[in-house]
mmCIF file of C-alpha atoms and ligand atoms in Angstrom:
data_model
loop_
_atom_site.group_PDB
_atom_site.id
_atom_site.type_symbol
_atom_site.label_atom_id
_atom_site.label_comp_id
_atom_site.label_asym_id
_atom_site.label_seq_id
_atom_site.Cartn_x
_atom_site.Cartn_y
_atom_site.Cartn_z
ATOM 1 C CA MET A 3 -96.070 36.550 138.071
ATOM 2 C CA THR A 4 -98.016 35.487 141.415
ATOM 3 C CA GLN A 5 -102.014 34.067 140.961
ATOM 4 C CA LYS A 6 -104.557 35.710 142.805
ATOM 5 C CA ARG A 7 -106.585 34.119 145.990
ATOM 6 C CA VAL A 8 -109.188 35.059 147.109
ATOM 7 C CA ALA A 9 -111.874 33.752 150.415
ATOM 8 C CA ALA A 10 -115.773 32.761 149.196
ATOM 9 C CA ILE A 11 -117.665 32.354 152.345
ATOM 10 C CA HIS A 12 -121.107 31.344 151.332
ATOM 11 C CA ASP A 13 -123.160 28.085 151.461
ATOM 12 C CA ILE A 14 -123.364 24.822 149.367
ATOM 13 C CA SER A 15 -126.348 23.984 148.220
ATOM 14 C CA GLY A 16 -125.478 20.489 146.682
ATOM 15 C CA PHE A 17 -127.899 20.882 143.558
ATOM 16 C CA GLY A 18 -129.707 23.688 141.891
ATOM 17 C CA LYS A 19 -126.307 25.700 140.509
ATOM 18 C CA CYS A 20 -125.891 28.575 143.057
ATOM 19 C CA SER A 21 -123.258 30.038 146.066
ATOM 20 C CA LEU A 22 -120.231 27.696 146.144
ATOM 21 C CA THR A 23 -121.221 25.248 143.094
ATOM 22 C CA VAL A 24 -120.776 28.596 141.102
ATOM 23 C CA ALA A 25 -118.839 30.926 142.570
ATOM 24 C CA LEU A 26 -115.953 28.092 143.168
ATOM 25 C CA PRO A 27 -115.828 27.047 139.026
ATOM 26 C CA ILE A 28 -115.883 30.318 138.122
ATOM 27 C CA LEU A 29 -113.190 31.902 139.744
ATOM 28 C CA SER A 30 -111.248 28.796 139.323
ATOM 29 C CA ALA A 31 -111.566 28.616 135.335
ATOM 30 C CA ALA A 32 -110.459 32.350 136.008
ATOM 31 C CA GLY A 33 -107.214 31.605 137.028
ATOM 32 C CA ILE A 34 -107.982 32.625 140.574
ATOM 33 C CA GLU A 35 -107.088 30.897 143.256
ATOM 34 C CA THR A 36 -110.613 30.415 145.548
ATOM 35 C CA ALA A 37 -110.160 29.134 149.092
ATOM 36 C CA VAL A 38 -114.029 28.334 150.318
ATOM 37 C CA ILE A 39 -115.464 29.210 153.724
ATOM 38 C CA PRO A 40 -119.113 26.682 153.352
ATOM 39 C CA THR A 41 -121.537 28.428 155.799
ATOM 40 C CA ALA A 42 -123.931 25.937 155.756
ATOM 41 C CA VAL A 43 -124.773 22.225 153.480
ATOM 42 C CA LEU A 44 -127.694 22.010 152.162
ATOM 43 C CA SER A 45 -129.190 19.741 150.081
ATOM 44 C CA THR A 46 -130.587 21.660 146.790
ATOM 45 C CA HIS A 47 -131.691 25.756 147.709
ATOM 46 C CA THR A 48 -134.081 27.060 149.071
ATOM 47 C CA GLY A 49 -135.959 28.865 145.946
ATOM 48 C CA GLY A 50 -138.349 26.490 145.089
ATOM 49 C CA PHE A 51 -137.752 23.455 146.670
ATOM 50 C CA SER A 52 -139.336 22.518 149.901
ATOM 51 C CA ASP A 53 -137.815 19.697 151.962
ATOM 52 C CA TYR A 54 -134.488 20.522 151.218
ATOM 53 C CA THR A 55 -131.574 19.101 154.030
ATOM 54 C CA PHE A 56 -130.000 21.799 155.983
ATOM 55 C CA CYS A 57 -126.992 21.914 158.631
ATOM 56 C CA ASP A 58 -125.250 24.573 159.991
ATOM 57 C CA LEU A 59 -121.509 25.734 159.762
ATOM 58 C CA THR A 60 -121.962 28.709 161.391
ATOM 59 C CA ASP A 61 -119.864 27.973 164.365
ATOM 60 C CA GLN A 62 -116.776 26.221 161.527
ATOM 61 C CA LEU A 63 -117.410 30.356 160.518
ATOM 62 C CA LEU A 64 -113.957 31.924 162.952
ATOM 63 C CA PRO A 65 -111.975 29.069 163.073
ATOM 64 C CA ILE A 66 -111.300 28.764 159.494
ATOM 65 C CA ALA A 67 -110.938 32.524 159.335
ATOM 66 C CA GLN A 68 -108.113 32.106 162.417
ATOM 67 C CA HIS A 69 -106.524 28.795 160.638
ATOM 68 C CA TRP A 70 -105.777 30.461 157.784
ATOM 69 C CA HIS A 71 -104.657 34.311 159.706
ATOM 70 C CA ARG A 72 -102.578 31.623 161.422
ATOM 71 C CA LEU A 73 -101.257 30.358 158.658
ATOM 72 C CA GLY A 74 -100.547 34.373 157.279
ATOM 73 C CA LEU A 75 -102.468 33.983 153.896
ATOM 74 C CA HIS A 76 -102.977 36.879 151.404
ATOM 75 C CA PHE A 77 -106.094 37.514 150.018
ATOM 76 C CA ASP A 78 -106.942 39.684 147.036
ATOM 77 C CA GLY A 79 -110.475 39.182 148.163
ATOM 78 C CA VAL A 80 -113.300 38.556 150.015
ATOM 79 C CA TYR A 81 -116.469 37.410 148.803
ATOM 80 C CA THR A 82 -119.955 37.120 150.414
ATOM 81 C CA GLY A 83 -122.778 35.832 149.261
ATOM 82 C CA TYR A 84 -125.937 34.306 150.836
ATOM 83 C CA LEU A 85 -125.839 34.093 154.345
ATOM 84 C CA GLY A 86 -128.515 33.275 157.050
ATOM 85 C CA SER A 87 -128.579 34.552 159.323
ATOM 86 C CA ALA A 88 -127.517 38.223 161.882
ATOM 87 C CA ARG A 89 -125.184 36.017 164.082
ATOM 88 C CA GLN A 90 -123.299 34.938 160.630
ATOM 89 C CA ILE A 91 -123.328 38.686 159.349
ATOM 90 C CA ASP A 92 -120.894 38.990 162.330
ATOM 91 C CA LEU A 93 -118.554 36.411 162.178
ATOM 92 C CA VAL A 94 -118.136 37.166 158.841
ATOM 93 C CA LEU A 95 -117.213 40.245 159.877
ATOM 94 C CA GLN A 96 -114.933 39.483 162.462
ATOM 95 C CA ALA A 97 -113.535 36.793 159.734
ATOM 96 C CA PHE A 98 -112.779 39.806 156.791
ATOM 97 C CA ASP A 99 -110.855 41.503 159.187
ATOM 98 C CA LEU A 100 -108.769 38.806 160.344
ATOM 99 C CA LEU A 101 -107.702 37.298 155.892
ATOM 100 C CA ARG A 102 -107.856 40.936 154.898
ATOM 101 C CA GLY A 103 -104.566 43.033 153.881
ATOM 102 C CA ALA A 104 -104.328 46.623 152.439
ATOM 103 C CA ASP A 105 -105.447 45.504 149.408
ATOM 104 C CA THR A 106 -108.342 42.852 150.080
ATOM 105 C CA MET A 107 -111.289 44.012 147.982
ATOM 106 C CA LEU A 108 -114.526 42.782 150.127
ATOM 107 C CA LEU A 109 -117.173 42.278 147.004
ATOM 108 C CA VAL A 110 -120.608 41.573 149.263
ATOM 109 C CA ASP A 111 -123.488 40.096 147.114
ATOM 110 C CA PRO A 112 -126.720 40.718 149.456
ATOM 111 C CA ALA A 113 -128.302 37.649 148.390
ATOM 112 C CA MET A 114 -131.573 38.205 150.005
ATOM 113 C CA ALA A 115 -134.244 38.236 147.966
ATOM 114 C CA ASP A 116 -135.329 39.019 144.384
ATOM 115 C CA GLY A 117 -138.865 39.868 142.624
ATOM 116 C CA GLY A 118 -139.778 42.504 145.657
ATOM 117 C CA ARG A 119 -139.613 39.863 148.080
ATOM 118 C CA LEU A 120 -137.702 38.099 150.447
ATOM 119 C CA TYR A 121 -136.393 34.710 150.068
ATOM 120 C CA ALA A 122 -137.868 32.380 152.010
ATOM 121 C CA GLY A 123 -137.001 32.219 155.574
ATOM 122 C CA PHE A 124 -135.709 35.127 156.054
ATOM 123 C CA ALA A 125 -136.739 38.048 159.390
ATOM 124 C CA ASP A 126 -138.080 41.027 157.802
ATOM 125 C CA ASP A 127 -135.422 43.005 160.370
ATOM 126 C CA PHE A 128 -132.530 40.385 158.052
ATOM 127 C CA PRO A 129 -131.822 43.570 154.957
ATOM 128 C CA ARG A 130 -131.111 45.591 158.628
ATOM 129 C CA GLN A 131 -128.511 43.201 158.872
ATOM 130 C CA MET A 132 -126.934 42.837 155.295
ATOM 131 C CA ARG A 133 -127.029 46.454 155.489
ATOM 132 C CA ARG A 134 -123.831 46.151 158.039
ATOM 133 C CA LEU A 135 -122.010 44.035 155.617
ATOM 134 C CA ALA A 136 -122.903 45.878 152.892
ATOM 135 C CA GLN A 137 -121.168 49.110 154.571
ATOM 136 C CA ARG A 138 -118.112 47.101 154.865
ATOM 137 C CA ALA A 139 -117.920 46.615 151.060
ATOM 138 C CA ASP A 140 -115.986 47.796 148.238
ATOM 139 C CA LEU A 141 -118.018 46.385 145.837
ATOM 140 C CA LEU A 142 -121.869 45.721 145.989
ATOM 141 C CA VAL A 143 -123.436 43.782 143.948
ATOM 142 C CA PRO A 144 -127.422 43.635 144.951
ATOM 143 C CA ASN A 145 -130.365 42.876 142.425
ATOM 144 C CA ILE A 146 -132.931 45.662 142.712
ATOM 145 C CA THR A 147 -134.813 44.030 145.181
ATOM 146 C CA GLU A 148 -131.881 44.728 147.078
ATOM 147 C CA ALA A 149 -130.836 47.857 146.575
ATOM 148 C CA CYS A 150 -134.279 48.945 147.680
ATOM 149 C CA LEU A 151 -134.175 46.952 151.333
ATOM 150 C CA LEU A 152 -130.480 48.143 151.770
ATOM 151 C CA THR A 153 -131.298 51.629 151.128
ATOM 152 C CA ASP A 154 -135.713 51.567 152.278
ATOM 153 C CA THR A 155 -136.313 52.617 148.699
ATOM 154 C CA PRO A 156 -140.271 51.470 147.449
ATOM 155 C CA TYR A 157 -139.709 48.391 144.901
ATOM 156 C CA ARG A 158 -140.724 48.816 141.731
ATOM 157 C CA ASP A 159 -141.667 46.558 138.719
ATOM 158 C CA GLY A 160 -139.384 47.100 135.496
ATOM 159 C CA PRO A 161 -139.160 48.813 132.890
ATOM 160 C CA TYR A 162 -137.586 50.872 134.694
ATOM 161 C CA ARG A 163 -136.879 54.983 134.073
ATOM 162 C CA LYS A 164 -132.422 55.865 134.690
ATOM 163 C CA GLU A 165 -133.738 58.359 137.326
ATOM 164 C CA TYR A 166 -134.912 55.408 139.813
ATOM 165 C CA ILE A 167 -131.921 53.661 138.472
ATOM 166 C CA GLU A 168 -129.700 56.095 139.190
ATOM 167 C CA THR A 169 -131.043 57.378 142.285
ATOM 168 C CA LEU A 170 -130.691 53.944 143.509
ATOM 169 C CA LEU A 171 -127.301 53.868 142.706
ATOM 170 C CA GLN A 172 -125.784 56.760 144.692
ATOM 171 C CA LYS A 173 -127.766 55.829 147.721
ATOM 172 C CA LEU A 174 -126.489 52.536 147.722
ATOM 173 C CA ALA A 175 -123.011 54.052 147.487
ATOM 174 C CA ALA A 176 -123.637 56.683 150.387
ATOM 175 C CA LEU A 177 -123.766 52.938 152.602
ATOM 176 C CA GLY A 178 -119.795 53.460 151.739
ATOM 177 C CA ALA A 179 -118.855 51.353 149.043
ATOM 178 C CA ALA A 180 -116.170 52.863 146.128
ATOM 179 C CA GLN A 181 -118.213 51.228 143.488
ATOM 180 C CA VAL A 182 -121.713 49.657 142.726
ATOM 181 C CA VAL A 183 -123.379 47.171 140.474
ATOM 182 C CA LEU A 184 -126.616 46.384 140.114
ATOM 183 C CA THR A 185 -128.260 43.951 138.433
ATOM 184 C CA GLY A 186 -131.798 43.096 136.589
ATOM 185 C CA VAL A 187 -131.764 46.629 135.318
ATOM 186 C CA PHE A 188 -134.003 47.494 131.903
ATOM 187 C CA PHE A 189 -135.258 50.693 129.985
ATOM 188 C CA ASP A 190 -137.439 48.192 127.939
ATOM 189 C CA ARG A 191 -138.470 44.730 126.830
ATOM 190 C CA GLU A 192 -135.721 44.634 124.735
ATOM 191 C CA GLN A 193 -132.337 44.384 126.725
ATOM 192 C CA LEU A 194 -131.340 43.643 130.355
ATOM 193 C CA GLY A 195 -127.826 43.853 132.515
ATOM 194 C CA ALA A 196 -127.024 45.916 134.855
ATOM 195 C CA ALA A 197 -125.126 49.446 135.766
ATOM 196 C CA ALA A 198 -121.961 49.702 136.992
ATOM 197 C CA TYR A 199 -121.016 52.669 139.058
ATOM 198 C CA THR A 200 -118.042 54.272 140.437
ATOM 199 C CA ALA A 201 -118.529 56.774 143.255
ATOM 200 C CA ALA A 202 -115.290 58.454 142.567
ATOM 201 C CA THR A 203 -116.172 59.586 139.254
ATOM 202 C CA GLY A 204 -119.656 59.321 139.309
ATOM 203 C CA GLU A 205 -119.574 57.727 136.004
ATOM 204 C CA ILE A 206 -122.273 54.917 135.423
ATOM 205 C CA HIS A 207 -122.452 51.953 131.971
ATOM 206 C CA TYR A 208 -124.785 50.126 131.199
ATOM 207 C CA ALA A 209 -123.753 46.565 130.682
ATOM 208 C CA LEU A 210 -126.985 45.406 128.850
ATOM 209 C CA THR A 211 -127.695 42.099 126.845
ATOM 210 C CA HIS A 212 -130.927 40.442 124.802
ATOM 211 C CA ARG A 213 -133.716 39.952 127.437
ATOM 212 C CA MET A 214 -134.881 36.886 128.066
ATOM 213 C CA ASP A 215 -138.697 36.354 129.901
ATOM 214 C CA GLY A 216 -138.367 33.779 133.239
ATOM 215 C CA PHE A 217 -136.692 33.607 136.796
ATOM 216 C CA TYR A 218 -133.431 31.728 136.359
ATOM 217 C CA HIS A 219 -132.011 30.776 139.091
ATOM 218 C CA GLY A 220 -128.501 31.288 139.806
ATOM 219 C CA THR A 221 -127.707 34.043 137.571
ATOM 220 C CA GLY A 222 -127.250 36.903 140.612
ATOM 221 C CA ASP A 223 -124.335 34.825 141.476
ATOM 222 C CA VAL A 224 -123.345 33.398 138.552
ATOM 223 C CA PHE A 225 -123.183 37.395 137.822
ATOM 224 C CA ALA A 226 -121.216 38.356 140.742
ATOM 225 C CA SER A 227 -118.646 35.199 139.783
ATOM 226 C CA ALA A 228 -117.913 36.796 136.399
ATOM 227 C CA LEU A 229 -117.703 40.319 137.960
ATOM 228 C CA LEU A 230 -115.478 39.380 140.066
ATOM 229 C CA ALA A 231 -113.705 37.009 137.944
ATOM 230 C CA ALA A 232 -113.059 40.341 135.253
ATOM 231 C CA VAL A 233 -112.113 42.512 138.313
ATOM 232 C CA GLN A 234 -109.037 39.828 139.449
ATOM 233 C CA ASN A 235 -107.765 39.969 136.345
ATOM 234 C CA GLY A 236 -107.060 43.723 135.474
ATOM 235 C CA PHE A 237 -110.945 44.422 133.763
ATOM 236 C CA THR A 238 -112.320 48.117 134.509
ATOM 237 C CA LEU A 239 -115.514 47.707 137.024
ATOM 238 C CA SER A 240 -117.697 48.314 133.076
ATOM 239 C CA GLU A 241 -115.947 46.261 130.979
ATOM 240 C CA ALA A 242 -115.888 43.880 133.856
ATOM 241 C CA ALA A 243 -119.825 44.737 133.997
ATOM 242 C CA ASP A 244 -120.311 44.017 129.864
ATOM 243 C CA ILE A 245 -118.245 40.222 130.944
ATOM 244 C CA ALA A 246 -120.369 39.771 133.310
ATOM 245 C CA ALA A 247 -123.436 40.168 131.725
ATOM 246 C CA GLU A 248 -122.511 38.685 128.663
ATOM 247 C CA PHE A 249 -121.540 35.918 130.240
ATOM 248 C CA THR A 250 -124.611 35.293 132.676
ATOM 249 C CA ALA A 251 -126.502 36.093 129.065
ATOM 250 C CA GLY A 252 -125.216 32.824 127.149
ATOM 251 C CA ALA A 253 -125.535 30.541 130.199
ATOM 252 C CA ILE A 254 -129.499 31.332 130.233
ATOM 253 C CA SER A 255 -129.864 31.215 126.091
ATOM 254 C CA ARG A 256 -127.964 28.277 126.998
ATOM 255 C CA THR A 257 -131.118 27.228 129.303
ATOM 256 C CA ARG A 258 -134.392 28.573 127.470
ATOM 257 C CA ALA A 259 -132.866 26.214 124.665
ATOM 258 C CA ALA A 260 -133.195 22.916 126.998
ATOM 259 C CA GLY A 261 -135.642 23.814 128.316
ATOM 260 C CA THR A 262 -134.838 22.689 132.120
ATOM 261 C CA ASP A 263 -136.577 23.288 135.428
ATOM 262 C CA LEU A 264 -136.052 26.597 136.141
ATOM 263 C CA ARG A 265 -134.640 25.386 139.466
ATOM 264 C CA PHE A 266 -131.926 23.370 138.676
ATOM 265 C CA GLY A 267 -129.694 26.254 137.650
ATOM 266 C CA VAL A 268 -128.416 27.895 134.136
ATOM 267 C CA GLN A 269 -125.922 25.633 131.880
ATOM 268 C CA PHE A 270 -122.532 27.927 132.776
ATOM 269 C CA GLU A 271 -120.179 25.140 132.964
ATOM 270 C CA PRO A 272 -120.298 25.474 128.681
ATOM 271 C CA GLU A 273 -119.371 28.808 128.729
ATOM 272 C CA LEU A 274 -117.326 28.736 130.837
ATOM 273 C CA PRO A 275 -114.567 27.876 127.595
ATOM 274 C CA TRP A 276 -116.197 31.719 126.063
ATOM 275 C CA LEU A 277 -115.136 33.197 129.354
ATOM 276 C CA ILE A 278 -111.475 32.262 129.450
ATOM 277 C CA ARG A 279 -110.774 33.289 125.965
ATOM 278 C CA ARG A 280 -112.870 37.143 126.466
ATOM 279 C CA LEU A 281 -110.378 37.379 129.745
ATOM 280 C CA GLY A 282 -107.346 36.944 127.586
ATOM 281 C CA LEU A 283 -106.225 33.554 129.738
HETATM 282 O O1 PXL B 231 -127.926 32.312 145.260
HETATM 283 C C1 PXL B 231 -128.797 32.457 146.067
HETATM 284 C C2 PXL B 231 -128.918 31.851 147.085
HETATM 285 C C3 PXL B 231 -127.784 31.174 148.085
HETATM 286 N N1 PXL B 231 -128.243 30.272 148.997
HETATM 287 C C4 PXL B 231 -129.244 29.375 149.060
HETATM 288 C C5 PXL B 231 -130.341 29.594 148.089
HETATM 289 C C6 PXL B 231 -130.177 30.452 147.369
HETATM 290 C C7 PXL B 231 -131.672 31.279 146.775
HETATM 291 O O2 PXL B 231 -132.301 31.016 146.841
HETATM 292 O O3 PXL B 231 -131.337 29.471 148.459
HETATM 293 C C8 PXL B 231 -129.238 28.446 149.890
#
């Protein structure tokens, strides 16, 4: 069987477990070859740290994609996450046009906000820029805050009503994605997870696991990476959402038990053997 190959376009935050330091190990563990385009190098992510270093690599993005294009490489998926500027979004769109084949899936995680607020450093019009990339996605994976910003919907804190979630899913799909997985969905204090929507059939699947209090950094990236790992291994969107929700909840549980600083990310590494077994590898 030919090995699946994905191009992951994210920053690399050296410490703190998010973006490439999450996507690369999870996809690799799932048997997927993962080529990376680092968009910036930071000492840590920006969520709660103040004096992090930042080296912008925007000018490398297109030359890397052009080189891969000259090599004639085929990609089963292109996976984008945290992007720092409107210019990076333009270049990612151009890179996607170079890298895509007839069957290349574009997964867009519009990582830019959480808890009703944009992440530090983003201008108010950034969601409008991110919308241009979201419109090209085959699979769009926002959290509720990002979904609201992309669709001009007022943000609300949960617990949510089904009607609110299902309206958001439809508005997100109307941007263009055939499949949408919305994270951070909860209807009561007991459970939390994701809603997976397939536009062609209208099917909505809720992938919920037990809810844990607290803001765990990097869980959006852990979830989206595991989701892509499962989809690329042939699981349906609903199955993939279940797998990703369970994997993320497992990593959060371990982190909670260990009591580490929430900015340091979640312990997804000890859960990788579980993921490999669950994927049947
Ligand atoms: O996963 C989100 C993320 C990625 N990269 C950087 C970040 C964040 C979230 O804060 O700061 C640099």
